[in-house]
XYZ file of C-alpha atoms in Angstrom:
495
model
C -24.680 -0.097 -16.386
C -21.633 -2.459 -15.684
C -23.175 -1.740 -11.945
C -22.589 -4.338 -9.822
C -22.454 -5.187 -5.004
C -24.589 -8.212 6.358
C -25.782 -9.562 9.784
C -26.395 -9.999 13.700
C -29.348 -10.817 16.335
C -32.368 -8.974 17.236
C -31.733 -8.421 20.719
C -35.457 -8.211 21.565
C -38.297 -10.639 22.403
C -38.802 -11.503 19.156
C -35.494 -13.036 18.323
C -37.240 -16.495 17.266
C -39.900 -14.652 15.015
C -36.771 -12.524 13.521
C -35.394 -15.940 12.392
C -31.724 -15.715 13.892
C -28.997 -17.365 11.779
C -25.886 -16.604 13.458
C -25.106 -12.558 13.677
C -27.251 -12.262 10.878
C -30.518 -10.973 10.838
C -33.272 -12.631 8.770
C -35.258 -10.205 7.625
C -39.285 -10.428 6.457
C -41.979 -8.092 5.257
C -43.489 -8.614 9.088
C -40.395 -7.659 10.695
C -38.516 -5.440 8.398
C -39.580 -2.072 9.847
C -39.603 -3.384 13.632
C -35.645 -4.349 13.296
C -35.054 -0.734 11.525
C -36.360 0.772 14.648
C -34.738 -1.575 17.042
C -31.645 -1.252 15.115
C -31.363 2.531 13.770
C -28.059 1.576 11.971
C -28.382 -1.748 9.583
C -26.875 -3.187 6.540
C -29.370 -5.507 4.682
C -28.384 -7.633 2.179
C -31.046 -8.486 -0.767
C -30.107 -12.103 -2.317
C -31.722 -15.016 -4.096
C -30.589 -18.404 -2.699
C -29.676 -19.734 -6.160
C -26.770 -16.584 -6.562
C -23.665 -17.670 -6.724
C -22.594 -14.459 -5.678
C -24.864 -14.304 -3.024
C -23.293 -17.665 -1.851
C -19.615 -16.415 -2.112
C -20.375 -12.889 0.057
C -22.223 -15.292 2.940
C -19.177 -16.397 5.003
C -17.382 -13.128 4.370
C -21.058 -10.872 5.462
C -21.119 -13.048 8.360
C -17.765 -12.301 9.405
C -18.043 -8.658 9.183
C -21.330 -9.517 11.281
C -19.001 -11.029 13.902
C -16.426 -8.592 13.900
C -18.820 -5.644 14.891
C -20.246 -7.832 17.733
C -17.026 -8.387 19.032
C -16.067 -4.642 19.192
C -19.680 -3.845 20.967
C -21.092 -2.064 17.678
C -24.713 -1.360 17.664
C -24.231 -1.075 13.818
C -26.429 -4.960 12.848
C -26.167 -6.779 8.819
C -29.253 -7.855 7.804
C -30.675 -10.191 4.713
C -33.839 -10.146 2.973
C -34.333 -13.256 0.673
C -35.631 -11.415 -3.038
C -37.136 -14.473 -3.896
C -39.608 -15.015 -1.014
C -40.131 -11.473 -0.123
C -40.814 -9.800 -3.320
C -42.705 -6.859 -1.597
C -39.369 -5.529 -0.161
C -37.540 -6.276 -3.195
C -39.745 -4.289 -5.087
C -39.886 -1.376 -2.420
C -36.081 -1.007 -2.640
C -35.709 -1.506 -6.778
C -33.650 -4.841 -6.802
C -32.739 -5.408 -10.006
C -29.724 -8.049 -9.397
C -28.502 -10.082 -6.771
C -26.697 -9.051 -4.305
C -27.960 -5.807 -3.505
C -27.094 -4.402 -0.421
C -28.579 -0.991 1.541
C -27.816 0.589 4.354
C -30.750 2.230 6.274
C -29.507 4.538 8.921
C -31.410 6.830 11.441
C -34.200 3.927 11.286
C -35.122 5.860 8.176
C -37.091 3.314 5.316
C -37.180 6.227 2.967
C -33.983 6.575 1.116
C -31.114 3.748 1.977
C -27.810 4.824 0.986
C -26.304 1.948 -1.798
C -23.492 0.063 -0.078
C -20.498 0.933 -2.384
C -17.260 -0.981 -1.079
C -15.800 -4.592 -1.587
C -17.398 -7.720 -0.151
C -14.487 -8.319 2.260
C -15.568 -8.502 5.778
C -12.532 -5.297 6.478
C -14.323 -3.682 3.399
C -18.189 -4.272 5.067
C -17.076 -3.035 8.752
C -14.282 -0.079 7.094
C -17.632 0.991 5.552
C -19.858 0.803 8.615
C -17.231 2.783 10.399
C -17.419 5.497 7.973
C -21.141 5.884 7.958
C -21.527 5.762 11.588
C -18.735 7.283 13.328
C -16.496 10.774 12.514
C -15.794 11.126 9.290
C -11.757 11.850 10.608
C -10.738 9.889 13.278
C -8.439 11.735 15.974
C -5.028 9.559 16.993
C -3.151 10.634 20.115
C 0.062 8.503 19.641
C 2.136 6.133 17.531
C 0.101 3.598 18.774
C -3.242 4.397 17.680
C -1.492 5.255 14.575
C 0.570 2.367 13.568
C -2.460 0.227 14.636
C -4.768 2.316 11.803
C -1.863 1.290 9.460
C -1.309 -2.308 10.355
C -5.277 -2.333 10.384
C -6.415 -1.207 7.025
C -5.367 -1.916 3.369
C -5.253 1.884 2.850
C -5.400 4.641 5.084
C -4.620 8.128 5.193
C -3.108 10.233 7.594
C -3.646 14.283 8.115
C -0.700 15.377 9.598
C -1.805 19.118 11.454
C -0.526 20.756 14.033
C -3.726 23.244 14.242
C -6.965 21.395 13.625
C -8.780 24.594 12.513
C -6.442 25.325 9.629
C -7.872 25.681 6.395
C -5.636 22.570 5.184
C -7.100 20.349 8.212
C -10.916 21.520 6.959
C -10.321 20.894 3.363
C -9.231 17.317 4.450
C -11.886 17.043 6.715
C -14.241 17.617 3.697
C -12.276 15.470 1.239
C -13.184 12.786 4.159
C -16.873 13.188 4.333
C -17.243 12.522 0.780
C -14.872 9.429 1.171
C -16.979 5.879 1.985
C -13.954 2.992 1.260
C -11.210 4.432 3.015
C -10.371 5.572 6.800
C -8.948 8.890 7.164
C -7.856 10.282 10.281
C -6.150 13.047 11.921
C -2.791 14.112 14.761
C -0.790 16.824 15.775
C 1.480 15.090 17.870
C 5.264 15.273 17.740
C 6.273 11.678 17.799
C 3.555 10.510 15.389
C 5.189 13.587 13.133
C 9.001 11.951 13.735
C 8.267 8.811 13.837
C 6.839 9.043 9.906
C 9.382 11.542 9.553
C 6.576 14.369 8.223
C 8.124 17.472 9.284
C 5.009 20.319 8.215
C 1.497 20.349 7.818
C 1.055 17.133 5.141
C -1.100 14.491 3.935
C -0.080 10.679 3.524
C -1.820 7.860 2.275
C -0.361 4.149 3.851
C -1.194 1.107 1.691
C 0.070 -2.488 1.860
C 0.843 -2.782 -2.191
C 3.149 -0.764 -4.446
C 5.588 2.008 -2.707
C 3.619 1.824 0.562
C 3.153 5.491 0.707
C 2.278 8.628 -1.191
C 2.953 11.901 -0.391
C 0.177 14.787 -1.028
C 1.786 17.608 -2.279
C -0.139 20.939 -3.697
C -2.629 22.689 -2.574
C -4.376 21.404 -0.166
C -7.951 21.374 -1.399
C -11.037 18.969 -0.847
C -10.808 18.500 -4.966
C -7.260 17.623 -4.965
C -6.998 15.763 -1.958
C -10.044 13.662 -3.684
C -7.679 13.329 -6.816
C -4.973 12.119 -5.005
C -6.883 9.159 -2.324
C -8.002 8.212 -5.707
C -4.601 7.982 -8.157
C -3.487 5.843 -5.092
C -5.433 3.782 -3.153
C -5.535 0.779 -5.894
C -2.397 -0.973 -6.752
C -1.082 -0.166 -9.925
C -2.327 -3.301 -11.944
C -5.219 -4.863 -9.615
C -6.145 -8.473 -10.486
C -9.848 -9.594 -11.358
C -11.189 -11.646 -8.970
C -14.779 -11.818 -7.622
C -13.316 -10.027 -4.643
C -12.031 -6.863 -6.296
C -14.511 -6.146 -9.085
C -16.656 -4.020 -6.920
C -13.387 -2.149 -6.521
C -13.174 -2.507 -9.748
C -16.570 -1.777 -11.415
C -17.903 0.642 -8.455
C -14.720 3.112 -8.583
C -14.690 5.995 -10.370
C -12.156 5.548 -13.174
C -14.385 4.175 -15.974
C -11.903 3.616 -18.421
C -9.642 -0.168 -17.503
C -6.660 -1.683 -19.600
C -7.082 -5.073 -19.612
C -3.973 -7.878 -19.774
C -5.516 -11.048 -20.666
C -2.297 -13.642 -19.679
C -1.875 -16.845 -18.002
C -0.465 -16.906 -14.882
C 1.549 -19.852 -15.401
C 3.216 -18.950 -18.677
C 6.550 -18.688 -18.196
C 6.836 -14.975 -19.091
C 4.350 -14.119 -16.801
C 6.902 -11.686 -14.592
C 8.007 -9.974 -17.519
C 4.540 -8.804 -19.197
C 3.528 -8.070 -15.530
C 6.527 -5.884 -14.936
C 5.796 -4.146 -18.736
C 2.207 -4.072 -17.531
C 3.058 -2.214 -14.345
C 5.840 0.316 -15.516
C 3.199 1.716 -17.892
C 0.650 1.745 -15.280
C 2.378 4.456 -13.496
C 1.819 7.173 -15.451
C -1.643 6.663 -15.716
C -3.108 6.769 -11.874
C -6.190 8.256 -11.360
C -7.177 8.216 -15.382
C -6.738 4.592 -16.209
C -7.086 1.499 -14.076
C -4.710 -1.006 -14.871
C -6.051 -4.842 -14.597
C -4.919 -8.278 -14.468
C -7.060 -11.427 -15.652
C -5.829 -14.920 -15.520
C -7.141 -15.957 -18.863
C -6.662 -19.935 -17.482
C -9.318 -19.213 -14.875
C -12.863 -20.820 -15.627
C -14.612 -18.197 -13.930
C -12.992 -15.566 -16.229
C -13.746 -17.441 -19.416
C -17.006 -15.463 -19.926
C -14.986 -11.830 -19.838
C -12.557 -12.979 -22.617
C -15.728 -14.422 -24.484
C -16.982 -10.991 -24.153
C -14.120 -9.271 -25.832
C -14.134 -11.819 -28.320
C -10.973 -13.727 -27.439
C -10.241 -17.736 -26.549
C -7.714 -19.019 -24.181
C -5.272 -19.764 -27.193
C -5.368 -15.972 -28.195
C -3.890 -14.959 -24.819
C -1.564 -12.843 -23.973
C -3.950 -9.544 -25.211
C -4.602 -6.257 -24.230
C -7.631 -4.614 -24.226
C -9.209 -1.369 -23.050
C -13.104 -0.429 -22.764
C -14.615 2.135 -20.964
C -17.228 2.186 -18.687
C -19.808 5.109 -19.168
C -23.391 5.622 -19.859
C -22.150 3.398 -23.260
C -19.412 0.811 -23.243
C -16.757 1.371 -25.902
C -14.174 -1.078 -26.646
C -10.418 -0.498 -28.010
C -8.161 -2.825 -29.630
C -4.325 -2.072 -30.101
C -2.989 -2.285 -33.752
C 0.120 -4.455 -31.729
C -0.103 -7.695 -30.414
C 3.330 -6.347 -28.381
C 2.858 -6.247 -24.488
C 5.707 -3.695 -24.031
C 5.452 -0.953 -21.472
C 6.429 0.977 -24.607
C 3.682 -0.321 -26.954
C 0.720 -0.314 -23.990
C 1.646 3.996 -23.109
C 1.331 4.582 -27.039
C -2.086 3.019 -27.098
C -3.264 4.993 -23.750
C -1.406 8.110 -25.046
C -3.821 7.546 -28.122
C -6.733 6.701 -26.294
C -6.848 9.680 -24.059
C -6.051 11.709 -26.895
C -9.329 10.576 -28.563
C -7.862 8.965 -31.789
C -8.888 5.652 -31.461
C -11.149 3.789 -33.172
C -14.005 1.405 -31.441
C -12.968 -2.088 -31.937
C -15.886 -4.043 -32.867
C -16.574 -7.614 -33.521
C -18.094 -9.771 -36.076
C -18.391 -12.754 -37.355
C -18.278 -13.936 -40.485
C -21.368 -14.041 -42.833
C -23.013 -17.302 -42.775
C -23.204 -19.217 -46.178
C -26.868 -19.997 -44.714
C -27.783 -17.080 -42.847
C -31.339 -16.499 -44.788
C -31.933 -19.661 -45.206
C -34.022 -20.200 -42.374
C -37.426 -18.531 -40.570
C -35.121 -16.278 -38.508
C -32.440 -14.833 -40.189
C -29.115 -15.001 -38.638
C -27.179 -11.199 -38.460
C -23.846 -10.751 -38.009
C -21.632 -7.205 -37.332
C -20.784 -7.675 -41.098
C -24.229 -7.925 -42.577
C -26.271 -5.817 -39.971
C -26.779 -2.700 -41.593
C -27.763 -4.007 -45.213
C -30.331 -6.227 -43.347
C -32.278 -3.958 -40.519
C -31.949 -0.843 -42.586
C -33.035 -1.824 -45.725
C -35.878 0.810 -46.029
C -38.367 -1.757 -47.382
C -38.679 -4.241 -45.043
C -39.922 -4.195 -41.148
C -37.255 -5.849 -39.052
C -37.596 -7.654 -35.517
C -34.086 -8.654 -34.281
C -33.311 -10.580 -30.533
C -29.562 -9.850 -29.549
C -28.638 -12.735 -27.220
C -26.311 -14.197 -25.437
C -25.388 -18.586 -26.025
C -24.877 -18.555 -22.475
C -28.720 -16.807 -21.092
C -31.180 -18.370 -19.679
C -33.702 -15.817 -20.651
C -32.653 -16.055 -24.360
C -32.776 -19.869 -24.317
C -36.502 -19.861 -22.699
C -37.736 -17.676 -25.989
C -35.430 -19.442 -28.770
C -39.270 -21.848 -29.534
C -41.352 -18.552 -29.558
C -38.840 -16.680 -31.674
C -38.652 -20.081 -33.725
C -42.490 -19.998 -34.178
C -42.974 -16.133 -34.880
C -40.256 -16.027 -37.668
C -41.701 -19.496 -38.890
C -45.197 -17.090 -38.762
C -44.114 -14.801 -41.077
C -41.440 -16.819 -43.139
C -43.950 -15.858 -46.484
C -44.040 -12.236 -45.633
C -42.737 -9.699 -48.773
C -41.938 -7.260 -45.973
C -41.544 -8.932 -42.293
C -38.151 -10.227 -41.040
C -37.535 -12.071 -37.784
C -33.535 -12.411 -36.952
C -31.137 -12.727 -34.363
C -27.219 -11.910 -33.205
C -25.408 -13.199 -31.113
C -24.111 -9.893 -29.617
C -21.267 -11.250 -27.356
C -19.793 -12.049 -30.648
C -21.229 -9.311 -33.216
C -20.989 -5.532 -32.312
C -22.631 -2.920 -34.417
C -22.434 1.068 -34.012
C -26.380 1.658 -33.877
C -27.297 -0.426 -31.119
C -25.910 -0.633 -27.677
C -26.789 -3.909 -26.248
C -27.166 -3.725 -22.093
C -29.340 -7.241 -21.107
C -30.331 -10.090 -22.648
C -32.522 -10.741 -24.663
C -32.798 -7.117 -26.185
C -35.535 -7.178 -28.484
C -35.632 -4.300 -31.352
C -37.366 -3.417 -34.013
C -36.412 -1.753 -37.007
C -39.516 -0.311 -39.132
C -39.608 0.239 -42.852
C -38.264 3.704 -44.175
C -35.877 5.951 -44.282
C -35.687 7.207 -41.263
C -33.075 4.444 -39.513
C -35.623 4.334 -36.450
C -35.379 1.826 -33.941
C -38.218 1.037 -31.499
C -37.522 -1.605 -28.597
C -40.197 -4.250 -27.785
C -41.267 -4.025 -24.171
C -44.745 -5.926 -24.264
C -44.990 -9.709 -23.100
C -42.921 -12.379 -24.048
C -45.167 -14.174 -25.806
C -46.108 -15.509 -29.532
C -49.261 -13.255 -28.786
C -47.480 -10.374 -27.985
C -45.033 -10.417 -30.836
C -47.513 -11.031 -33.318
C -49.998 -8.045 -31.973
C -46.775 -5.827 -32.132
C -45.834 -6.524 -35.547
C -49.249 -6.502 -36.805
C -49.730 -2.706 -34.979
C -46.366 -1.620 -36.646
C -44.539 -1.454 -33.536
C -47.092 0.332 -31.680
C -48.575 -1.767 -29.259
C -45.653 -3.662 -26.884
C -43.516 -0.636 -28.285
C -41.158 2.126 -26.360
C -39.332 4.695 -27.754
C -35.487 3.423 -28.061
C -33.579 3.106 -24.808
C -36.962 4.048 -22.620
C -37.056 1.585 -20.365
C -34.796 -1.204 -18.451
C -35.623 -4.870 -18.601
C -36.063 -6.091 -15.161
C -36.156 -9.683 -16.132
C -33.115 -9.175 -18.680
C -29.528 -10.887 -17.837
C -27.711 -7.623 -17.573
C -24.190 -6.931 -19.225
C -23.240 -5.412 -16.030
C -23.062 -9.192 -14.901
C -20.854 -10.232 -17.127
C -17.714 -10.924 -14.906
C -19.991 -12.480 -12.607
């Protein structure tokens, strides 16, 4: 769920029709599956003009665009405004802008998700890797320190017999590796001038000690375990450039440091921050969010926190359900922040979730207002039929049905056994439900059996009233059975 994240000319006859914009490719329903031939390797981009997302990746897709044409790559980026050409979008399952798919082969069938940053080294580091060996050979200290100098992380396999079976396990580990370059020597000097005296593997990165050492057995799974304990910094700061990083790695469960990065203590948390960081790699990531930043304001309003409240730590993983964790200290000490990961990974935590307080008038309109607090008593009450929208203040989709919901409670106001409520959920967190878009519509039925049965029928005063009326039949799906396409998703949140 928190899911998340290219461009050059048609060098045919048809350039005008393809609609060239630079080194990107403007893509249609008329042209789409000519350019996959022409082009057997392309990276298409599916956006809506009004993204701001979309609008930030532009300059960087374009330069990856450029950067390819400049080396004499055959590999083309491509974009297919969502908007306007709904047929495609549909084809491929957009659900959120951007989405981006590489078709290779000049296959349509089954495009492989595009899974790295939206830097223009991240786009073409990509490309690379889907298009060209998997381990790149280097014949000198050149070729090597260039790979280095070239890439934000790289590793190196350092073999003196390319059919051992340490070089084929690394081989393999490569293959299954998209986001960073791996290659390969056996020459002397490259061996002396890293100073790697035996067979060895070595990752190069431009943050943190530089370089890590592999040592154990050398094994596809463990060489897999170590690329990823090391190839992020130790504490990696939120910004719109790194959450795909962020979101799109594997480690699912993040520590959060909420702080300023003008208070004058910033140095010190940081340092506390990073020291317990380190023994946590590859289990925990470690992040950074400058709680002054505007753009950021919606993640702390997601774990319940203002400005004023920061410095905080906070820790949530990232699975099939998100699950957030408090610490009982307020204390950023390297000291206090390993207790509370010792405790998390030991499973003795607690979910932290939020609520607000009961309001004095919460019944006291058509819909009822719910809270974390008063949740349970309300939806579960085994006598009454309950239809509850979780929003968000901040959706657009919620604010477009606020007059229908207004009018359907205001419908059945008078009812002995028909409630119509709302929660804010980025405020009010309860156990039973797991909110992942907005507006999530549920309804609660009379009885004892605590069912839940989400509303999937039309949006419309109509529709609710036909779905009530039919006990949650018609409009009706079994709990968690389908995704709302329409629905501002969670996932977006740090967007």
């Amino acid at each position: 769920m928190l899911k998340f994240l290219l461009i050059c000319t048609l060098a045919v006859a048809s350039r005008a029709e393809v609609g060239e914009e630079e080194d990107v490719l403007v893509l249609k329903k008329s042209n789409f599956e000519e350019a996959l031939k022409a082009h057997p390797n392309i990276l298409v981009e599916f956006y809506a003009p009004w993204c701001g997302h979309c609008k930030a990746l532009a300059p960087e897709f374009a330069k990856a665009a450029g950067l390819l044409k400049a080396e004499g790559s055959e590999v083309r980026l491509g974009k297919v405004d969502a908007t306007e050409e709904t047929e495609l979008a549909q084809e491929y399952g957009v659900r959120g802008y951007p989405t981006i798919k590489f078709f290779k082969g000049g296959e349509k069938e089954s495009p492989k998700e595009y899974s790295a940053g939206r830097q223009a080294d991240d786009i073409v580091a990509w490309l690379k890797k889907r298009t060209g060996p998997a381990v790149a050979t280097l014949a000198g200290v050149t070729e090597a320190e260039s790979l280095i100098a070239d890439n934000e992380v790289a590793v190196i396999g350092f073999f003196k017999d390319a059919d051992s079976e340490g070089a084929k396990a690394f081989e393999k580990a490569a293959e299954t590796t998209d986001d960073v370059p791996f290659a390969m020597t056996a020459d002397d000097a490259v061996f002396a001038k890293f100073e790697v005296s035996k067979d060895s593997v070595v990752l190069f990165k431009k943050f943190d000690e530089g370089r890590n050492t592999f040592d154990g057995e050398l094994t596809k799974e463990n060489l897999l375990a170590f690329v990823k304990a090391n190839q992020l910094p130790l504490v990696i700061e939120f910004t719109e450039q790194t959450a795909p990083k962020i979101f799109g790695g594997e480690i699912k469960s993040h520590i959060l440091m909420f702080l300023p990065k003008t208070a004058k203590d910033f140095q010190d948390k940081m340092d506390q921050f990073k020291k317990a960081a380190e023994g946590f790699k590859g289990r925990i990531l470690f992040i950074f969010i400058d709680s002054d930043v505007d753009d950021n304001q919606r993640i702390l309003e997601f774990f319940g926190l203002k400005k004023e409240e920061c410095p905080a730590i906070r820790l949530i993983t990232l699975e099939d359900e998100m699950t957030k964790y408090r610490p009982e200290s307020d204390a950023i000490t390297a000291e206090s922040i390993i207790s509370f990961c010792e405790l998390f990974i030991e499973g003795k935590l607690k979910p932290h979730l939020m609520s607000q307080d009961i309001p004095e008038d919460w019944d006291k309109n058509p819909v009822r207002v719910l809270v974390g607090k008063n949740f349970e008593e309300v939806v579960f009450d085994s006598s009454k039929n309950v239809f509850v929208e979780f929003y968000a203040p901040w959706c657009g989709h919620c604010k477009q049905l606020t007059p229908i919901w207004e009018k359907l409670a205001e419908k059945y106001k008078d009812s002995a056994d028909i409630i119509v409520a709302k929660m804010d959920s980025t405020a009010n967190e309860i156990e039973a439900v797991k909110v992942h878009s907005f507006p999530t519509l549920k309804f609660f039925p009379a009885g004892e059996e605590r069912k839940v049965i989400d509303y999937n029928g039309e949006r419309t005063l109509e529709g609710f009233t036909k779905f009530l009326e039919s006990g949650g039949k018609e409009g009706g799906a079994p709990a968690e059975d389908e995704d709302d396409l329409d629905a501002e998703k969670l996932e977006h949140i740090h967007m």
